[in-house]
Coordinates of N, CA and C in Angstrom, one line a residue:
Chain Q
X1 N -0.1 -29.8 18.0 CA 1.2 -29.1 17.7 C 1.2 -27.8 18.5
X2 N 2.3 -27.1 18.4 CA 2.5 -25.8 19.1 C 1.6 -24.7 18.5
X3 N 1.1 -23.8 19.3 CA 0.3 -22.7 18.7 C 0.4 -21.5 19.7
X4 N 0.2 -20.4 19.2 CA 0.1 -19.1 19.9 C -1.1 -18.3 19.5
X5 N -1.9 -17.8 20.4 CA -3.0 -17.0 20.1 C -2.9 -15.7 20.8
X6 N -3.0 -14.6 20.0 CA -2.9 -13.3 20.6 C -4.2 -12.5 20.2
X7 N -4.5 -11.5 21.0 CA -5.7 -10.7 20.7 C -5.5 -10.0 19.4
X8 N -6.6 -9.9 18.7 CA -6.6 -9.2 17.4 C -6.5 -7.7 17.6
X9 N -5.9 -7.1 16.7 CA -5.9 -5.6 16.8 C -6.8 -5.0 15.7
X10 N -6.6 -3.8 15.4 CA -5.6 -2.9 16.1 C -6.1 -2.5 17.5
X11 N -5.1 -2.2 18.3 CA -5.4 -1.7 19.6 C -5.0 -0.2 19.5
X12 N -6.0 0.7 19.8 CA -5.7 2.1 19.7 C -5.8 2.7 21.1
X13 N -4.8 3.4 21.5 CA -4.7 4.0 22.8 C -4.2 5.4 22.7
X14 N -4.5 6.2 23.7 CA -4.0 7.5 23.9 C -2.7 7.4 24.6
X15 N -1.8 8.4 24.3 CA -0.5 8.4 25.0 C -0.7 8.4 26.5
X16 N 0.2 7.7 27.2 CA 0.2 7.5 28.7 C -0.9 6.5 29.2
X17 N -1.6 5.9 28.3 CA -2.6 4.9 28.7 C -1.9 3.6 29.0
X18 N -2.6 2.7 29.7 CA -2.1 1.4 30.1 C -2.3 0.4 29.0
X19 N -1.3 -0.4 28.7 CA -1.4 -1.4 27.6 C -1.4 -2.8 28.1
X20 N -2.3 -3.6 27.6 CA -2.3 -5.1 27.8 C -2.5 -5.7 26.4
X21 N -1.7 -6.6 26.0 CA -1.9 -7.5 24.9 C -1.9 -8.9 25.3
X22 N -3.0 -9.6 25.2 CA -3.1 -10.9 25.6 C -2.4 -11.9 24.7
X23 N -1.8 -12.9 25.3 CA -1.2 -14.0 24.6 C -1.3 -15.3 25.3
X24 N -1.9 -16.3 24.7 CA -1.9 -17.7 25.3 C -1.3 -18.7 24.3
X25 N -0.9 -19.8 24.9 CA -0.1 -20.7 24.0 C -0.5 -22.2 24.3
X26 N -0.2 -23.0 23.4 CA -0.3 -24.5 23.5 C 1.0 -25.0 23.1
X27 N 1.6 -25.9 23.9 CA 2.9 -26.4 23.5 C 3.1 -27.8 24.2
X28 N 3.8 -28.7 23.5 CA 4.3 -29.9 24.1 C 5.7 -29.5 24.6
X29 N 6.1 -30.1 25.7 CA 7.4 -29.7 26.3 C 7.4 -28.5 27.1
X30 N 8.5 -27.9 27.3 CA 8.6 -26.7 28.1 C 9.1 -25.5 27.3
X31 N 8.2 -24.7 26.8 CA 8.6 -23.6 25.9 C 9.2 -22.5 26.6
X32 N 10.0 -21.7 25.8 CA 10.4 -20.4 26.2 C 9.5 -19.5 25.5
X33 N 9.2 -18.3 26.1 CA 8.2 -17.4 25.5 C 8.9 -16.1 25.2
X34 N 8.5 -15.5 24.1 CA 9.1 -14.2 23.6 C 8.0 -13.2 23.2
X35 N 8.4 -12.0 23.3 CA 7.6 -10.9 22.6 C 8.6 -10.2 21.7
X36 N 8.2 -10.1 20.4 CA 9.0 -9.4 19.4 C 8.1 -8.2 18.9
X37 N 8.8 -7.1 18.5 CA 8.1 -6.0 18.0 C 8.6 -5.7 16.6
X38 N 7.7 -5.3 15.7 CA 8.0 -5.0 14.3 C 7.6 -3.6 14.0
X39 N 8.5 -2.7 13.7 CA 8.2 -1.3 13.3 C 8.0 -1.3 11.8
X40 N 7.3 -0.3 11.3 CA 7.0 -0.3 9.8 C 8.3 -0.4 9.0
X41 N 8.2 -1.3 8.0 CA 9.3 -1.5 7.1 C 10.6 -2.2 7.7
X42 N 10.4 -2.7 8.9 CA 11.6 -3.3 9.5 C 11.4 -4.8 9.8
X43 N 12.4 -5.5 10.3 CA 12.3 -6.9 10.7 C 11.8 -6.9 12.2
X44 N 12.0 -8.0 12.8 CA 11.5 -8.2 14.2 C 12.6 -7.9 15.1
X45 N 12.3 -7.2 16.2 CA 13.2 -7.0 17.3 C 12.7 -7.7 18.5
X46 N 13.6 -8.3 19.2 CA 13.3 -9.0 20.5 C 13.0 -7.9 21.5
X47 N 11.8 -8.0 22.1 CA 11.4 -7.0 23.2 C 11.7 -7.6 24.5
X48 N 11.3 -8.8 24.8 CA 11.6 -9.5 26.1 C 11.4 -11.0 25.9
X49 N 11.9 -11.7 26.9 CA 11.6 -13.2 26.9 C 11.6 -13.7 28.3
X50 N 11.1 -14.9 28.4 CA 11.1 -15.7 29.7 C 11.3 -17.1 29.4
X51 N 12.1 -17.8 30.2 CA 12.4 -19.2 29.8 C 11.8 -20.2 30.7
X52 N 11.2 -19.8 31.8 CA 10.5 -20.8 32.7 C 9.4 -20.2 33.4
X53 N 8.6 -21.1 34.0 CA 7.3 -20.6 34.6 C 7.7 -19.6 35.8
X54 N 6.9 -18.6 35.8 CA 6.9 -17.5 36.8 C 8.0 -16.5 36.5
X55 N 8.8 -16.7 35.5 CA 9.8 -15.7 35.1 C 9.1 -14.5 34.6
X56 N 9.7 -13.3 34.9 CA 9.1 -12.1 34.3 C 10.2 -11.5 33.4
X57 N 9.8 -11.3 32.2 CA 10.7 -10.6 31.2 C 10.3 -9.1 31.2
X58 N 11.3 -8.2 31.1 CA 11.0 -6.8 31.1 C 12.1 -6.1 30.2
X59 N 11.6 -5.0 29.6 CA 12.5 -4.2 28.7 C 11.7 -2.9 28.3
X60 N 12.4 -1.8 28.4 CA 11.8 -0.5 27.9 C 10.4 -0.2 28.5
X61 N 10.2 -0.7 29.7 CA 8.9 -0.4 30.4 C 7.9 -1.5 30.1
X62 N 8.2 -2.4 29.2 CA 7.3 -3.5 28.9 C 7.6 -4.7 29.9
X63 N 6.5 -5.4 30.2 CA 6.7 -6.6 31.1 C 5.8 -7.7 30.6
X64 N 6.2 -8.9 30.9 CA 5.3 -10.1 30.7 C 5.8 -11.2 31.6
X65 N 4.8 -11.9 32.2 CA 5.1 -12.9 33.2 C 4.7 -14.3 32.6
X66 N 5.5 -15.2 32.6 CA 5.3 -16.6 32.1 C 4.4 -17.3 33.1
X67 N 3.1 -17.5 32.8 CA 2.1 -18.2 33.7 C 1.8 -19.5 33.1
X68 N 2.4 -20.5 33.7 CA 2.2 -21.9 33.2 C 0.8 -22.4 33.5
X69 N 0.2 -22.0 34.6 CA -1.1 -22.5 35.0 C -2.2 -22.0 34.1
X70 N -2.0 -20.8 33.5 CA -3.0 -20.3 32.6 C -2.4 -20.3 31.1
X71 N -1.3 -20.9 30.9 CA -0.6 -20.9 29.6 C -0.6 -19.5 28.9
X72 N -0.2 -18.5 29.7 CA -0.3 -17.2 29.1 C 1.0 -16.4 29.3
X73 N 1.1 -15.4 28.5 CA 2.3 -14.5 28.5 C 1.9 -13.1 28.1
X74 N 1.0 -12.5 28.8 CA 0.5 -11.2 28.4 C 1.5 -10.1 28.5
X75 N 1.5 -9.2 27.5 CA 2.4 -8.1 27.5 C 1.7 -6.8 28.1
X76 N 2.4 -6.1 29.0 CA 1.9 -5.0 29.6 C 2.9 -3.8 29.6
X77 N 2.3 -2.6 29.6 CA 3.1 -1.4 29.8 C 2.3 -0.4 30.5
X78 N 2.8 0.3 31.5 CA 2.1 1.2 32.3 C 1.7 2.5 31.6
X79 N 2.5 3.0 30.7 CA 2.3 4.2 30.1 C 2.9 4.2 28.7
X80 N 2.0 4.1 27.7 CA 2.5 4.0 26.3 C 2.9 5.3 25.7
X81 N 3.7 5.3 24.7 CA 4.2 6.5 24.0 C 3.8 6.3 22.5
X82 N 3.8 7.4 21.8 CA 3.5 7.4 20.4 C 4.5 6.5 19.7
X83 N 5.8 6.5 20.2 CA 6.8 5.7 19.6 C 6.7 4.2 19.8
X84 N 5.7 3.8 20.6 CA 5.5 2.4 20.8 C 4.5 1.8 19.7
X85 N 4.1 2.7 18.9 CA 3.2 2.2 17.8 C 4.0 1.3 16.9
X86 N 3.5 0.0 16.8 CA 4.1 -1.0 16.1 C 3.2 -2.3 16.1
X87 N 3.8 -3.4 15.5 CA 3.1 -4.6 15.6 C 3.8 -5.5 16.6
X88 N 3.1 -6.1 17.5 CA 3.7 -6.9 18.5 C 3.4 -8.4 18.3
X89 N 4.4 -9.3 18.4 CA 4.2 -10.7 18.1 C 4.7 -11.5 19.4
X90 N 3.8 -12.3 19.8 CA 4.1 -13.3 20.9 C 4.6 -14.6 20.2
X91 N 5.6 -15.2 20.7 CA 6.2 -16.4 20.1 C 6.6 -17.4 21.2
X92 N 6.6 -18.6 20.8 CA 7.2 -19.7 21.7 C 8.2 -20.5 21.0
X93 N 9.2 -20.9 21.7 CA 10.2 -21.8 21.2 C 10.4 -22.9 22.1
X94 N 10.4 -24.1 21.6 CA 10.6 -25.3 22.4 C 11.9 -26.0 22.1
X95 N 12.6 -26.3 23.1 CA 13.9 -26.9 22.9 C 13.7 -28.3 22.5
X96 N 14.2 -28.6 21.3 CA 14.0 -30.0 20.8 C 15.4 -30.3 20.1
X97 N 15.7 -31.6 20.1 CA 16.9 -32.0 19.4 C 16.8 -31.7 17.9
X98 N 15.6 -31.6 17.4 CA 15.5 -31.3 15.9 C 15.9 -29.9 15.6
X99 N 16.0 -29.0 16.6 CA 16.4 -27.7 16.3 C 15.6 -26.6 17.0
X100 N 15.8 -25.4 16.5 CA 15.2 -24.3 17.2 C 14.2 -23.6 16.3
X101 N 13.0 -23.6 16.6 CA 12.0 -23.1 15.7 C 11.0 -22.2 16.5
X102 N 10.7 -21.1 16.1 CA 9.7 -20.2 16.8 C 8.3 -20.4 16.1
X103 N 7.3 -20.4 17.0 CA 6.0 -20.4 16.5 C 5.4 -19.1 17.0
X104 N 4.8 -18.3 16.0 CA 4.3 -17.0 16.3 C 2.8 -16.9 16.3
X105 N 2.4 -16.0 17.1 CA 1.0 -15.5 17.1 C 0.8 -14.7 15.9
X106 N -0.5 -14.3 15.6 CA -0.8 -13.5 14.5 C -0.4 -12.0 14.5
X107 N 0.1 -11.6 15.6 CA 0.5 -10.2 15.7 C -0.7 -9.3 16.1
X108 N -0.3 -8.2 16.9 CA -1.3 -7.2 17.3 C -0.7 -5.9 17.0
X109 N -1.5 -5.1 16.2 CA -1.0 -3.8 15.8 C -1.5 -2.8 16.9
X110 N -0.5 -2.1 17.4 CA -0.8 -1.0 18.4 C -0.6 0.3 17.8
X111 N -1.6 1.2 18.0 CA -1.6 2.5 17.5 C -1.8 3.5 18.7
X112 N -0.8 4.3 19.0 CA -0.8 5.3 20.1 C -1.0 6.7 19.6
X113 N -2.1 7.3 20.0 CA -2.4 8.7 19.5 C -1.9 9.7 20.6
X114 N -1.3 10.8 20.1 CA -0.9 11.9 21.0 C -2.0 12.5 21.8
Chain X
X1 N 28.6 -4.4 17.3 CA 28.5 -5.7 16.5 C 27.4 -5.6 15.5
X2 N 27.7 -5.9 14.3 CA 26.7 -5.8 13.2 C 25.6 -6.8 13.4
X3 N 24.4 -6.4 13.0 CA 23.3 -7.3 13.1 C 23.2 -8.2 11.9
X4 N 22.1 -8.9 11.8 CA 21.8 -9.8 10.7 C 21.6 -8.9 9.4
X5 N 22.2 -9.3 8.4 CA 22.0 -8.5 7.1 C 21.4 -9.4 6.1
X6 N 20.5 -8.9 5.3 CA 19.9 -9.6 4.2 C 19.9 -8.8 2.9
X7 N 20.2 -9.5 1.9 CA 20.3 -8.9 0.6 C 19.5 -9.8 -0.4
X8 N 18.9 -9.2 -1.4 CA 18.6 -7.8 -1.5 C 17.5 -7.4 -0.5
X9 N 17.2 -6.1 -0.4 CA 16.1 -5.7 0.5 C 14.7 -5.8 -0.3
X10 N 14.8 -5.6 -1.5 CA 13.5 -5.6 -2.3 C 13.8 -6.3 -3.6
X11 N 12.8 -7.0 -4.1 CA 13.0 -7.8 -5.3 C 11.6 -8.0 -6.0
X12 N 11.6 -7.8 -7.3 CA 10.4 -8.0 -8.1 C 10.8 -9.1 -9.2
X13 N 9.9 -10.1 -9.2 CA 10.1 -11.2 -10.1 C 8.8 -11.5 -10.8
X14 N 8.8 -12.3 -11.8 CA 7.6 -12.7 -12.5 C 7.4 -14.2 -12.2
X15 N 6.1 -14.6 -12.4 CA 5.8 -16.0 -12.2 C 6.7 -16.9 -13.0
X16 N 7.1 -18.0 -12.4 CA 7.9 -19.0 -13.1 C 9.4 -18.8 -13.0
X17 N 9.8 -17.6 -12.6 CA 11.2 -17.4 -12.4 C 11.6 -18.0 -11.0
X18 N 12.9 -17.9 -10.8 CA 13.5 -18.4 -9.5 C 14.2 -17.2 -8.9
X19 N 14.4 -17.3 -7.6 CA 15.0 -16.2 -6.8 C 15.9 -16.8 -5.7
X20 N 17.0 -16.1 -5.5 CA 17.9 -16.5 -4.4 C 18.1 -15.3 -3.4
X21 N 17.8 -15.6 -2.2 CA 18.0 -14.5 -1.1 C 19.2 -14.9 -0.2
X22 N 19.8 -13.9 0.3 CA 21.0 -14.1 1.1 C 20.9 -13.5 2.5
X23 N 21.6 -14.2 3.4 CA 21.5 -13.8 4.8 C 22.9 -14.0 5.4
X24 N 23.4 -12.9 6.1 CA 24.6 -13.0 6.8 C 24.3 -12.9 8.3
X25 N 24.6 -13.9 9.1 CA 24.2 -13.8 10.5 C 25.2 -12.9 11.3
X26 N 24.8 -12.7 12.5 CA 25.6 -11.9 13.5 C 26.9 -12.7 13.6
X27 N 28.0 -12.0 13.7 CA 29.3 -12.6 13.8 C 29.3 -13.6 15.0
X28 N 29.7 -14.8 14.8 CA 29.8 -15.8 15.9 C 28.6 -16.7 16.0
X29 N 27.5 -16.2 15.4 CA 26.3 -17.0 15.4 C 26.4 -18.1 14.3
X30 N 26.0 -19.3 14.7 CA 26.1 -20.4 13.8 C 24.8 -21.0 13.3
X31 N 23.7 -20.6 13.8 CA 22.4 -21.1 13.4 C 21.7 -20.1 12.7
X32 N 21.1 -20.4 11.5 CA 20.3 -19.5 10.7 C 19.0 -20.1 10.4
X33 N 17.9 -19.3 10.7 CA 16.6 -19.8 10.4 C 15.9 -18.8 9.4
X34 N 15.0 -19.3 8.6 CA 14.2 -18.5 7.7 C 12.8 -18.5 8.0
X35 N 12.1 -17.4 7.8 CA 10.6 -17.3 8.0 C 10.0 -16.5 6.9
X36 N 8.8 -16.9 6.6 CA 8.0 -16.2 5.6 C 6.9 -15.4 6.3
X37 N 6.8 -14.1 6.0 CA 5.7 -13.3 6.6 C 4.8 -12.8 5.5
X38 N 3.5 -13.2 5.6 CA 2.5 -12.7 4.7 C 1.3 -12.2 5.5
X39 N 0.5 -11.2 4.9 CA -0.7 -10.8 5.7 C -1.7 -11.9 6.0
X40 N -1.8 -12.8 5.1 CA -2.8 -13.9 5.3 C -2.4 -15.0 6.3
X41 N -1.1 -15.4 6.2 CA -0.6 -16.6 6.9 C 0.2 -16.1 8.1
X42 N 0.6 -14.9 8.2 CA 1.4 -14.4 9.3 C 2.9 -14.9 9.1
X43 N 3.5 -15.2 10.2 CA 4.9 -15.6 10.2 C 5.0 -17.1 10.3
X44 N 5.6 -17.7 9.3 CA 5.7 -19.1 9.2 C 7.2 -19.6 9.0
X45 N 7.6 -20.6 9.8 CA 8.9 -21.1 9.7 C 9.2 -21.8 8.4
X46 N 10.3 -21.5 7.8 CA 10.7 -22.2 6.6 C 11.7 -23.3 6.9
X47 N 12.9 -23.0 7.3 CA 13.9 -24.0 7.7 C 15.0 -23.4 8.5
X48 N 15.8 -24.3 9.1 CA 16.8 -23.9 10.0 C 18.1 -24.6 9.6
X49 N 19.2 -23.9 9.6 CA 20.5 -24.5 9.3 C 21.5 -24.3 10.4
X50 N 22.3 -25.3 10.6 CA 23.4 -25.3 11.5 C 24.5 -26.2 11.0
X51 N 25.7 -25.6 11.0 CA 26.9 -26.4 10.5 C 26.6 -27.0 9.1
X52 N 26.1 -26.1 8.3 CA 25.8 -26.4 6.9 C 24.8 -27.5 6.7
X53 N 24.1 -27.9 7.7 CA 23.1 -29.0 7.7 C 21.7 -28.4 8.0
X54 N 20.7 -28.8 7.2 CA 19.3 -28.4 7.5 C 18.8 -29.3 8.7
X55 N 18.5 -28.6 9.8 CA 18.1 -29.3 11.0 C 16.6 -29.4 11.1
X56 N 15.9 -28.6 10.5 CA 14.4 -28.5 10.7 C 13.8 -27.8 9.5
X57 N 12.6 -28.3 9.1 CA 12.0 -27.7 7.9 C 10.5 -27.5 8.2
X58 N 10.0 -26.4 7.8 CA 8.6 -26.1 8.0 C 7.7 -26.8 6.8
X59 N 6.5 -26.5 6.8 CA 5.6 -27.1 5.9 C 5.4 -26.3 4.6
X60 N 6.5 -26.3 3.8 CA 6.5 -25.6 2.6 C 6.9 -26.6 1.4
X61 N 6.4 -26.3 0.2 CA 6.7 -27.2 -0.9 C 8.2 -27.3 -1.2
X62 N 8.6 -28.3 -2.0 CA 10.0 -28.5 -2.3 C 10.6 -27.3 -3.1
X63 N 9.8 -26.4 -3.7 CA 10.3 -25.3 -4.4 C 11.1 -24.4 -3.5
X64 N 10.9 -24.5 -2.2 CA 11.7 -23.7 -1.3 C 12.8 -24.5 -0.8
X65 N 14.0 -24.0 -0.9 CA 15.2 -24.7 -0.5 C 16.2 -23.7 0.1
X66 N 17.2 -24.2 0.7 CA 18.2 -23.4 1.3 C 19.5 -24.1 1.4
X67 N 20.5 -23.3 1.9 CA 21.8 -23.9 2.2 C 22.5 -23.0 3.1
X68 N 23.5 -23.5 3.7 CA 24.4 -22.7 4.6 C 25.8 -23.0 4.3
X69 N 26.6 -22.0 4.3 CA 28.0 -22.1 3.9 C 28.9 -22.3 5.2
X70 N 30.2 -22.5 5.0 CA 31.0 -22.8 6.1 C 31.2 -21.6 7.0
X71 N 31.0 -20.4 6.4 CA 31.1 -19.2 7.3 C 29.8 -18.8 7.9
X72 N 28.8 -19.7 7.9 CA 27.5 -19.6 8.5 C 26.5 -18.7 7.6
X73 N 27.0 -18.1 6.6 CA 26.1 -17.3 5.7 C 25.1 -18.3 5.1
X74 N 23.9 -17.9 4.8 CA 22.9 -18.8 4.3 C 22.2 -18.1 3.1
X75 N 21.7 -19.0 2.2 CA 20.9 -18.6 1.1 C 19.6 -19.4 1.1
X76 N 18.6 -18.8 0.6 CA 17.4 -19.6 0.3 C 17.0 -19.3 -1.1
X77 N 16.4 -20.3 -1.7 CA 16.1 -20.3 -3.1 C 14.6 -20.7 -3.3
X78 N 13.9 -20.0 -4.1 CA 12.5 -20.4 -4.4 C 12.5 -20.5 -6.0
X79 N 12.1 -21.7 -6.4 CA 12.0 -21.9 -7.8 C 10.6 -21.8 -8.3
X80 N 10.4 -21.7 -9.6 CA 9.1 -21.6 -10.2 C 8.1 -20.7 -9.4
X81 N 8.4 -19.5 -9.3 CA 7.7 -18.6 -8.4 C 6.2 -18.5 -8.7
X82 N 5.4 -18.4 -7.7 CA 4.0 -18.3 -7.8 C 3.6 -16.9 -7.2
X83 N 2.4 -16.4 -7.6 CA 2.0 -15.1 -7.0 C 1.9 -15.2 -5.5
X84 N 1.6 -16.3 -4.9 CA 1.4 -16.5 -3.5 C 2.8 -16.5 -2.8
X85 N 3.9 -16.5 -3.5 CA 5.2 -16.4 -2.8 C 5.6 -15.0 -2.5
X86 N 4.8 -14.0 -2.9 CA 5.0 -12.6 -2.5 C 4.9 -12.5 -1.0
X87 N 6.0 -12.0 -0.4 CA 6.0 -12.0 1.0 C 7.3 -11.3 1.5
X88 N 7.4 -11.1 2.8 CA 8.6 -10.6 3.4 C 9.3 -11.9 3.9
X89 N 10.5 -12.1 3.5 CA 11.3 -13.2 4.0 C 12.3 -12.8 5.0
X90 N 12.2 -13.3 6.2 CA 13.0 -12.9 7.3 C 14.0 -14.0 7.6
X91 N 15.2 -13.6 7.9 CA 16.3 -14.4 8.3 C 16.6 -14.1 9.8
X92 N 16.9 -15.2 10.6 CA 17.2 -15.0 12.0 C 18.4 -15.8 12.3
X93 N 19.3 -15.2 13.2 CA 20.4 -16.0 13.6 C 20.5 -16.2 15.1
X94 N 21.1 -17.3 15.5 CA 21.3 -17.5 17.0 C 22.6 -18.2 17.1
X95 N 23.1 -18.2 18.4 CA 24.4 -18.8 18.6 C 24.4 -20.2 18.3
X96 N 23.5 -21.0 18.9 CA 23.4 -22.4 18.7 C 21.9 -22.8 18.6
X97 N 21.6 -23.8 17.9 CA 20.2 -24.2 17.8 C 19.8 -25.1 19.0
X98 N 18.6 -25.1 19.3 CA 18.0 -26.1 20.2 C 18.3 -25.8 21.7
X99 N 18.9 -24.7 22.0 CA 19.0 -24.4 23.5 C 17.8 -23.8 24.0
X100 N 17.4 -24.2 25.2 CA 16.2 -23.6 25.8 C 16.4 -22.1 25.9
X101 N 15.5 -21.3 25.5 CA 15.5 -19.9 25.6 C 16.5 -19.2 24.7
X102 N 17.1 -19.9 23.7 CA 18.0 -19.3 22.8 C 17.3 -18.2 22.0
X103 N 17.8 -17.1 21.9 CA 17.2 -15.9 21.3 C 17.6 -15.9 19.8
X104 N 16.6 -15.7 18.9 CA 16.8 -15.5 17.5 C 16.8 -14.0 17.2
X105 N 17.8 -13.6 16.5 CA 17.9 -12.1 16.1 C 17.6 -12.0 14.6
X106 N 16.7 -11.1 14.3 CA 16.1 -11.1 13.0 C 16.8 -9.9 12.2
X107 N 16.9 -10.2 10.9 CA 17.3 -9.2 9.9 C 16.2 -8.4 9.5
X108 N 16.4 -7.4 8.6 CA 15.3 -6.5 8.1 C 14.4 -7.1 7.1
X109 N 14.8 -8.2 6.6 CA 14.0 -8.9 5.6 C 14.2 -8.6 4.2
X110 N 13.8 -9.5 3.3 CA 13.8 -9.2 1.9 C 12.3 -9.2 1.4
X111 N 11.9 -8.1 0.8 CA 10.5 -8.1 0.4 C 10.4 -8.5 -1.1
X112 N 9.8 -9.6 -1.3 CA 9.7 -10.2 -2.7 C 8.3 -10.0 -3.2
X113 N 8.2 -9.4 -4.4 CA 6.9 -9.3 -5.1 C 7.0 -10.1 -6.4
X114 N 6.0 -10.9 -6.5 CA 5.9 -11.8 -7.7 C 4.7 -11.3 -8.6
X115 N 5.1 -10.9 -9.8 CA 4.0 -10.4 -10.7 C 3.6 -11.4 -11.7

C-alpha cells in the first residue's frame, strides 16, 4: 500500500538557519506530493505541491522537488524564521477512480529559536 | 472566499455516547473528506463523499459513519464512543475527487475528548 516516511522531530534550528525535512514515499500509480503545515491549535494548510516527476513546488521561501528516482520530496528553506515553527506533514495522493485520499507521514515538528 | 468550516470546535463526551460533527466545504467544492488525527496514529483517512455518495472509506470500524447533503455539507457520526476516539477530526474539501494533483483544503478541526 501507499506510505510516507518523514524524518522524526523535533527539529530545532536558530533563526536564519537552513532547513531540510526529509520525506520519502512508496506508492502504486503516479502520486501527487504535498507538504502541509499545521500551526498550534489549527488545521492543516497547504504549503506546496508537485504533481509529476521533476516538478518543483514552492511557496513562502519553501521548496520541494518531486524526485521519482529516489521516491523523495524533501522540504527545504534557505533561512527559517521564528514564525515557521509548526508541524510539517508530507503527503501523497494517488488518482484513483475510487476517489481522492491523502496518505500522510507522521509529521515533523520544527522549532525555530530567535 | 470563506474556508472550510467545522462545528463544533470542541466537544466533550463520555464513553458510550454518540457524537455528530459538521463540515461546510468551500463554496463550489463538491468533495468532502474526513481525517482523524491522534498523537499515536497520526493522520488517518476516514472517508470521502462526493455527490452525496461515499466514494472511499478508510480502515475504521462501523461506529464511524458519515453522510453528505445536496449542498455538499457533510456530517460524520461516531456511535458508542470509546476513550480511543479522542482526537482532532479534520474535514477537507476539494473541487472534485480523484483528479491528479487535486488539492484538499482543510478546516480547523473539531477536537473531541471522550471521558
